[in-house]
CSV table of C-alpha atoms in Angstrom, one decimal:
chain,number,residue,atom,x,y,z
A,12,LEU,CA,-16.5,12.7,17.2
A,13,GLY,CA,-19.6,12.6,19.5
A,14,GLU,CA,-20.5,13.1,23.1
A,15,GLY,CA,-18.6,10.1,24.4
A,16,VAL,CA,-15.2,11.8,23.9
A,17,SER,CA,-13.3,12.9,27.0
A,18,GLN,CA,-9.7,13.6,27.7
A,19,LYS,CA,-7.6,10.7,29.1
A,20,GLY,CA,-4.2,12.3,29.1
A,21,SER,CA,-1.9,14.8,27.3
A,22,LEU,CA,1.6,16.1,26.8
A,23,VAL,CA,2.5,19.5,25.4
A,24,ASP,CA,5.8,21.0,24.7
A,25,GLU,CA,7.0,23.9,22.5
A,26,SER,CA,6.5,22.1,19.2
A,27,LYS,CA,4.2,19.1,19.7
A,28,ALA,CA,1.1,18.0,21.5
A,29,ARG,CA,-0.1,14.5,22.4
A,30,TYR,CA,-3.7,14.1,23.3
A,31,ASP,CA,-5.3,10.8,24.5
A,32,PHE,CA,-9.1,10.6,24.5
A,33,SER,CA,-12.0,8.1,24.8
A,34,HIS,CA,-13.4,6.9,21.5
A,35,ASN,CA,-14.4,3.3,20.5
A,36,LYS,CA,-12.9,3.3,17.0
A,37,ALA,CA,-10.1,4.8,14.9
A,38,MET,CA,-10.6,8.2,13.4
A,39,THR,CA,-11.1,8.2,9.7
A,40,PRO,CA,-8.7,10.0,7.4
A,41,ALA,CA,-11.5,12.5,6.7
A,42,GLU,CA,-11.9,13.2,10.4
A,43,CYS,CA,-8.2,13.7,10.9
A,44,GLU,CA,-8.1,16.1,8.0
A,45,LYS,CA,-11.1,18.0,9.5
A,46,VAL,CA,-9.3,18.3,12.9
A,47,GLU,CA,-6.2,19.6,11.1
A,48,ARG,CA,-8.3,22.1,9.1
A,49,ILE,CA,-10.1,23.4,12.2
A,50,VAL,CA,-6.7,24.0,14.0
A,51,LYS,CA,-5.4,25.9,10.9
A,52,GLU,CA,-8.6,28.0,10.7
A,53,SER,CA,-8.1,28.9,14.4
A,54,MET,CA,-4.5,29.9,13.7
A,55,ALA,CA,-5.6,32.0,10.7
A,56,SER,CA,-8.1,33.8,13.0
A,57,ALA,CA,-5.3,34.6,15.5
A,58,LEU,CA,-7.7,33.8,18.4
A,59,PRO,CA,-6.5,35.3,21.7
A,60,VAL,CA,-5.7,32.9,24.6
A,61,ASN,CA,-7.4,34.3,27.6
A,62,ILE,CA,-6.4,33.1,31.1
A,63,GLN,CA,-8.1,34.0,34.3
A,64,THR,CA,-8.4,32.5,37.8
A,65,VAL,CA,-12.0,32.2,39.0
A,66,PRO,CA,-14.0,30.3,41.6
A,67,LEU,CA,-14.2,26.6,40.8
A,68,GLY,CA,-18.0,26.4,41.1
A,69,ASP,CA,-18.4,29.2,38.6
A,70,ALA,CA,-16.0,27.7,36.1
A,71,LEU,CA,-17.7,24.3,36.1
A,72,LYS,CA,-21.0,25.9,35.0
A,73,VAL,CA,-19.5,27.1,31.7
A,74,ASN,CA,-20.9,25.2,28.6
A,75,ASN,CA,-18.2,23.1,26.8
A,76,LEU,CA,-15.6,23.6,29.6
A,77,ARG,CA,-13.2,20.6,29.6
A,78,ALA,CA,-12.0,19.1,32.9
A,79,VAL,CA,-10.3,15.7,33.2
A,80,PHE,CA,-12.6,13.3,35.0
A,81,GLY,CA,-11.3,12.4,38.4
A,82,GLU,CA,-8.8,15.2,38.5
A,83,ARG,CA,-8.8,17.4,41.6
A,84,TYR,CA,-8.7,21.1,40.9
A,85,PRO,CA,-7.9,23.9,43.3
A,86,ASP,CA,-10.5,26.6,44.2
A,87,PRO,CA,-10.1,29.1,42.7
A,88,VAL,CA,-9.0,27.5,39.4
A,89,ARG,CA,-7.2,28.7,36.3
A,90,VAL,CA,-9.5,28.9,33.2
A,91,VAL,CA,-7.9,29.0,29.8
A,92,SER,CA,-10.3,30.1,27.0
A,93,ILE,CA,-9.1,30.2,23.4
A,94,GLY,CA,-11.2,32.9,21.8
A,95,PRO,CA,-13.9,34.3,24.2
A,96,GLU,CA,-13.0,36.4,27.3
A,97,VAL,CA,-13.4,34.5,30.5
A,98,ASP,CA,-15.7,37.2,31.9
A,99,ALA,CA,-18.0,36.6,28.9
A,100,LEU,CA,-18.1,32.9,29.7
A,101,LEU,CA,-19.0,33.5,33.3
A,102,ALA,CA,-21.7,36.1,32.4
A,103,ASP,CA,-23.5,33.6,30.1
A,104,PRO,CA,-22.3,30.1,31.0
A,105,ASP,CA,-25.1,28.3,29.1
A,106,ASN,CA,-24.4,30.0,25.8
A,107,ALA,CA,-24.3,27.4,23.0
A,108,GLU,CA,-21.7,29.5,21.1
A,109,TRP,CA,-19.0,28.4,23.6
A,110,GLU,CA,-19.1,24.9,21.9
A,111,GLN,CA,-17.1,26.4,19.0
A,112,TYR,CA,-14.1,27.1,21.2
A,113,SER,CA,-11.6,25.3,23.4
A,114,ILE,CA,-12.2,26.1,27.1
A,115,GLU,CA,-10.4,24.2,29.8
A,116,LEU,CA,-9.1,24.1,33.4
A,117,CYS,CA,-5.3,24.0,33.1
A,118,GLY,CA,-2.3,25.1,35.2
A,119,GLY,CA,0.2,25.0,32.3
A,120,THR,CA,1.7,27.9,30.3
A,121,HIS,CA,0.2,28.9,26.9
A,122,ILE,CA,0.9,31.0,23.8
A,123,PRO,CA,-0.7,34.4,23.6
A,124,ASP,CA,-2.7,33.6,20.6
A,125,THR,CA,-3.2,30.8,18.0
A,126,ALA,CA,-1.3,32.6,15.2
A,127,THR,CA,1.9,32.1,17.3
A,128,MET,CA,1.8,28.4,16.3
A,129,ALA,CA,2.8,29.4,12.7
A,130,SER,CA,1.9,26.0,11.3
A,131,PHE,CA,0.3,22.7,12.2
A,132,ALA,CA,0.0,19.1,11.1
A,133,LEU,CA,-1.7,16.2,12.7
A,134,VAL,CA,0.9,13.5,12.2
A,135,GLU,CA,-0.5,10.5,14.2
A,136,GLU,CA,-3.7,8.8,15.1
A,137,SER,CA,-3.4,5.5,17.0
A,138,ALA,CA,-4.8,3.2,19.7
A,139,VAL,CA,-3.4,3.5,23.2
A,140,ALA,CA,-5.8,1.0,24.9
A,141,LYS,CA,-9.2,-0.4,24.4
A,142,GLY,CA,-11.5,2.5,23.9
A,143,VAL,CA,-8.7,5.1,24.0
A,144,ARG,CA,-7.2,6.8,21.0
A,145,ARG,CA,-4.2,9.1,20.7
A,146,VAL,CA,-3.5,12.0,18.3
A,147,VAL,CA,-0.2,13.8,17.9
A,148,GLY,CA,0.1,17.2,16.4
A,149,VAL,CA,3.2,19.3,15.6
A,150,SER,CA,3.5,23.1,15.2
A,151,GLY,CA,6.1,25.6,14.1
A,152,LYS,CA,9.3,24.2,12.5
A,153,LEU,CA,8.2,20.6,12.9
A,154,ALA,CA,4.9,21.2,11.2
A,155,ALA,CA,6.6,23.1,8.3
A,156,GLU,CA,8.9,20.1,7.9
A,157,ALA,CA,6.0,17.6,8.0
A,158,ILE,CA,4.1,19.7,5.4
A,159,ALA,CA,7.1,19.9,3.1
A,160,THR,CA,7.6,16.2,3.4
A,161,GLY,CA,4.0,15.6,2.4
A,162,GLU,CA,4.4,17.9,-0.7
A,163,SER,CA,7.5,16.0,-1.7
A,164,LEU,CA,5.8,12.7,-1.4
A,165,LYS,CA,2.8,13.9,-3.4
A,166,ALA,CA,5.1,15.2,-6.1
A,167,ARG,CA,6.8,11.8,-6.4
A,168,LEU,CA,3.3,10.2,-6.7
A,169,ASP,CA,2.2,12.6,-9.4
A,170,LYS,CA,5.4,11.8,-11.4
A,171,LEU,CA,4.8,8.1,-11.1
A,172,THR,CA,1.1,8.3,-12.0
A,173,ALA,CA,1.9,10.5,-15.0
A,174,LEU,CA,3.1,7.4,-16.9
A,175,ASP,CA,0.5,6.4,-19.5
A,176,GLU,CA,0.5,2.6,-18.8
A,177,LYS,CA,-1.6,2.0,-21.9
A,178,LYS,CA,1.3,3.2,-24.1
A,179,ALA,CA,4.2,2.0,-21.9
A,180,ASP,CA,6.1,-1.2,-22.6
A,181,VAL,CA,6.7,-3.9,-20.0
A,182,ALA,CA,10.1,-2.5,-18.9
A,183,ALA,CA,8.6,0.9,-18.2
A,184,ILE,CA,5.7,-0.5,-16.3
A,185,GLU,CA,8.0,-2.7,-14.1
A,186,GLU,CA,10.2,0.4,-13.4
A,187,ASN,CA,7.1,2.3,-12.4
A,188,ARG,CA,6.0,-0.5,-10.1
A,189,GLN,CA,9.4,-0.4,-8.4
A,190,GLY,CA,9.0,3.3,-7.9
A,191,LEU,CA,5.7,2.7,-6.3
A,192,THR,CA,7.2,0.2,-3.9
A,193,GLY,CA,9.9,2.6,-2.9
A,194,LEU,CA,7.4,5.4,-2.4
A,195,LYS,CA,5.2,3.2,-0.2
A,196,LEU,CA,8.1,2.5,2.1
A,197,ASP,CA,8.9,6.2,2.3
A,198,VAL,CA,5.3,7.1,3.0
A,199,ASP,CA,5.1,4.6,5.8
A,200,ALA,CA,8.2,6.0,7.4
A,201,ALA,CA,7.4,9.7,6.9
A,202,THR,CA,6.3,12.2,9.5
A,203,THR,CA,3.5,14.1,7.7
A,204,SER,CA,-0.2,14.6,8.0
A,205,THR,CA,-1.9,11.3,8.8
A,206,HIS,CA,-4.8,11.9,6.5
A,207,LEU,CA,-2.3,12.5,3.6
A,208,LYS,CA,-0.5,9.2,4.4
A,209,ALA,CA,-3.9,7.4,4.2
A,210,GLN,CA,-4.8,9.1,0.9
A,211,MET,CA,-1.4,8.3,-0.6
A,212,ARG,CA,-1.6,4.6,0.5
A,213,GLN,CA,-5.0,4.4,-1.2
A,214,ALA,CA,-3.6,6.1,-4.4
A,215,LEU,CA,-0.6,3.8,-4.4
A,216,SER,CA,-2.8,0.7,-4.0
A,217,GLU,CA,-5.0,1.8,-6.9
A,218,ARG,CA,-2.1,2.6,-9.1
A,219,GLU,CA,-0.5,-0.8,-8.4
A,220,LYS,CA,-3.8,-2.5,-9.4
A,221,GLN,CA,-3.8,-0.5,-12.7
A,222,LEU,CA,-0.3,-1.4,-13.6
A,223,SER,CA,-0.7,-5.0,-12.6
A,224,LYS,CA,-3.8,-5.2,-14.8
A,225,ARG,CA,-2.0,-3.6,-17.8
A,226,LEU,CA,1.1,-5.8,-17.3
A,227,LYS,CA,-1.0,-8.9,-17.3
A,228,ALA,CA,-2.7,-7.8,-20.5
A,229,GLN,CA,0.7,-7.1,-22.1
A,230,GLN,CA,2.1,-10.4,-21.0
A,231,SER,CA,-1.0,-12.2,-22.2
A,232,GLY,CA,-0.6,-10.5,-25.6
A,233,ALA,CA,3.0,-11.5,-25.8
A,234,ALA,CA,2.1,-15.0,-24.8
A,235,ASP,CA,-0.5,-15.1,-27.5
A,236,ALA,CA,2.1,-14.0,-30.1
A,237,ILE,CA,4.6,-16.6,-28.9
A,238,ALA,CA,1.9,-19.3,-28.8
A,239,ALA,CA,1.0,-18.5,-32.4
A,240,GLY,CA,4.6,-18.9,-33.5
A,241,LEU,CA,5.0,-22.2,-31.6
A,242,ILE,CA,1.8,-23.6,-33.0
A,243,GLU,CA,2.9,-22.8,-36.5
A,244,THR,CA,6.2,-24.5,-35.9
A,245,ALA,CA,4.5,-27.5,-34.4
A,246,MET,CA,2.0,-27.8,-37.3
A,247,LYS,CA,4.9,-27.7,-39.8
A,248,ALA,CA,6.6,-30.4,-37.8
A,249,ALA,CA,3.5,-32.5,-37.9
A,250,ASP,CA,3.1,-32.0,-41.6
A,251,ALA,CA,6.7,-33.1,-42.1
A,252,GLY,CA,6.0,-36.3,-40.2
A,253,ASP,CA,7.7,-35.4,-37.0
A,254,LYS,CA,6.3,-37.1,-33.9
A,255,TYR,CA,7.3,-34.5,-31.3
A,256,VAL,CA,8.6,-30.9,-30.8
A,257,VAL,CA,11.6,-29.8,-28.6
A,258,LEU,CA,12.4,-26.1,-28.6
A,259,GLU,CA,14.3,-23.4,-26.7
A,260,LEU,CA,12.5,-20.1,-26.5
A,261,ASP,CA,14.7,-17.0,-26.8
A,262,SER,CA,12.3,-14.6,-25.1
A,263,GLY,CA,13.0,-15.3,-21.5
A,264,VAL,CA,9.5,-16.8,-20.8
A,265,ASP,CA,9.0,-17.6,-17.1
A,266,GLY,CA,7.6,-20.9,-15.8
A,267,LYS,CA,4.2,-19.4,-15.1
A,268,THR,CA,3.8,-18.4,-18.7
A,269,LEU,CA,5.4,-21.6,-20.1
A,270,GLN,CA,2.8,-23.9,-18.7
A,271,PRO,CA,-0.2,-22.6,-20.7
A,272,LEU,CA,2.0,-22.2,-23.8
A,273,VAL,CA,2.8,-25.9,-23.8
A,274,ARG,CA,-0.8,-26.8,-23.2
A,275,ARG,CA,-2.0,-24.7,-26.1
A,276,VAL,CA,0.7,-26.1,-28.5
A,277,VAL,CA,-0.1,-29.7,-27.6
A,278,LYS,CA,-3.8,-29.1,-28.1
A,279,GLU,CA,-3.4,-27.5,-31.5
A,280,SER,CA,-0.8,-29.8,-32.9
A,281,GLY,CA,-1.6,-33.1,-31.2
A,282,LEU,CA,2.2,-33.6,-30.7
A,283,PRO,CA,4.2,-34.1,-27.5
A,284,VAL,CA,6.0,-30.8,-26.8
A,285,LEU,CA,8.9,-29.9,-24.6
A,286,LEU,CA,9.9,-26.2,-24.2
A,287,LEU,CA,12.9,-24.7,-22.4
A,288,SER,CA,13.5,-21.0,-21.6
A,289,ALA,CA,16.4,-19.3,-19.8
A,290,VAL,CA,15.3,-16.7,-17.3
A,291,ASP,CA,18.1,-14.9,-15.5
A,292,ASP,CA,20.2,-17.7,-14.0
A,293,LYS,CA,17.6,-20.5,-14.4
A,294,VAL,CA,16.3,-22.7,-17.1
A,295,MET,CA,12.5,-23.2,-17.0
A,296,CYS,CA,11.3,-26.5,-18.5
A,297,ASN,CA,7.8,-27.7,-19.4
A,298,ALA,CA,6.7,-30.8,-21.2
A,299,GLY,CA,3.2,-31.8,-22.5
A,300,VAL,CA,2.0,-35.0,-24.0
A,301,PRO,CA,-1.4,-35.7,-25.5
A,302,ASP,CA,-3.5,-38.6,-24.0
A,303,GLU,CA,-3.1,-40.8,-27.1
A,304,CYS,CA,0.7,-40.9,-26.6
A,305,PHE,CA,0.7,-42.0,-22.9
A,306,ASP,CA,1.5,-45.6,-23.7
A,307,ALA,CA,4.8,-44.6,-25.3
A,308,LEU,CA,5.7,-41.4,-23.6
A,309,LYS,CA,4.6,-39.6,-20.4
A,310,ALA,CA,5.5,-35.9,-19.7
A,311,ASN,CA,6.8,-36.5,-16.2
A,312,THR,CA,9.2,-39.3,-17.2
A,313,TRP,CA,10.3,-37.4,-20.3
A,314,LEU,CA,11.2,-34.3,-18.3
A,315,GLN,CA,13.2,-35.9,-15.5
A,316,PRO,CA,16.4,-36.8,-17.6
A,317,VAL,CA,16.2,-33.4,-19.2
A,318,LEU,CA,16.3,-31.7,-15.9
A,319,ALA,CA,19.2,-33.9,-14.8
A,320,GLU,CA,21.3,-32.3,-17.5
A,321,LEU,CA,20.4,-28.8,-16.1
A,322,GLY,CA,21.1,-29.6,-12.5
A,323,GLY,CA,17.5,-29.2,-11.7
A,324,ARG,CA,14.4,-31.0,-10.6
A,325,GLY,CA,10.6,-31.0,-11.1
A,326,GLY,CA,7.6,-33.1,-11.4
A,327,GLY,CA,4.1,-33.4,-12.8
A,328,LYS,CA,1.7,-35.8,-14.4
A,329,PRO,CA,1.7,-37.9,-17.6
A,330,GLY,CA,-0.1,-35.1,-19.5
A,331,GLN,CA,2.1,-32.2,-18.3
A,332,ALA,CA,5.2,-31.7,-16.1
A,333,GLN,CA,7.4,-28.8,-15.2
A,334,GLY,CA,10.6,-28.0,-13.4
A,335,SER,CA,13.7,-25.8,-13.5
A,336,GLY,CA,17.5,-26.1,-13.5
A,337,THR,CA,20.4,-23.8,-12.7
A,338,ASP,CA,22.9,-24.9,-15.4
A,339,VAL,CA,22.1,-22.6,-18.3
A,340,GLY,CA,25.1,-24.0,-20.2
A,341,GLY,CA,23.5,-27.4,-20.3
A,342,ILE,CA,20.6,-26.4,-22.5
A,343,ALA,CA,22.0,-27.9,-25.7
A,344,LYS,CA,22.7,-31.2,-24.1
A,345,ALA,CA,19.3,-31.2,-22.4
A,346,MET,CA,17.6,-30.7,-25.7
A,347,GLU,CA,19.6,-33.5,-27.3
A,348,VAL,CA,18.5,-35.8,-24.4
A,349,ALA,CA,14.9,-34.7,-24.9
A,350,ARG,CA,14.9,-35.5,-28.6
A,351,SER,CA,16.6,-38.9,-28.0
A,352,ILE,CA,14.0,-40.0,-25.5
A,353,ALA,CA,11.1,-38.9,-27.5
A,354,GLY,CA,12.5,-40.3,-30.8
A,355,GLU,CA,13.1,-43.7,-29.2
A,356,ALA,CA,9.6,-43.8,-27.6
A,357,LEU,CA,7.7,-42.5,-30.6
A,358,GLY,CA,9.7,-44.0,-33.5
A,359,LYS,CA,11.4,-40.9,-34.8
């Protein structure tokens, strides 16, 4: 991470290590992955942990030796070298090769070699204070569990991304999105490699965008089909001499979709249009009136009595108004009121 890194604190027990260090920004997922890989490579090499007590002055001359700034060390001091023999360090203290290994002044106990760790996962990278970062790694059984958790999460992601959204219907896409939401919560709560969590969050975000785009396209296609049918109905009504259109949609169209539908039908037919659609436990309503009808009928005043029959409320402008009610059983009466108001205002 650069020359500015120095140890700020640590805690080590038999299965995990916490290490605080100076660094002015968060480690990237790639950097975290590299740290984990280096540790695993060291484990695979079964590097011996060499410990020897030597004069403090000699120890401090060794290239890459780590000592905590401000810490007072005894003389002689205990040197721990993971890889090279301590005598080799003292014989050639300036050797650049020592930069490949961990060499420190430490009074604690250590494993005999790196293979003893069995497994390793870097499970946390976070901020401790301004300019100070923290990493946490686990070994042995905890690492095996963290790795297994990561594999399980990846398998779930693979299963979710196996769906061909271009061939799936709306229900399948919605189910897939719900699965992504559940997986995201589990990833956030999981103890596994921090770089894997970052990669999965990115993959989940990209997958959500794909599904949202496809769902929007499908909904747009469905809306186009509904609009075509409504326009045909409205045109037939106009040809028959009708002055308005009041219809209930049976496809559960939500309020967001209803608004552009009404606008399109009004534009194509030139008639005032009021549409109702039951969605779950609500009735969505939208009314549209062309400019030339404003003197006789306005969308907002037309809609209010209709919503009253549905136990709802809404608002809008003379050209278009919208609202919703909770009395699904009142739809028939609401349509009757809508037709009565429009018929009285427009002459039929």
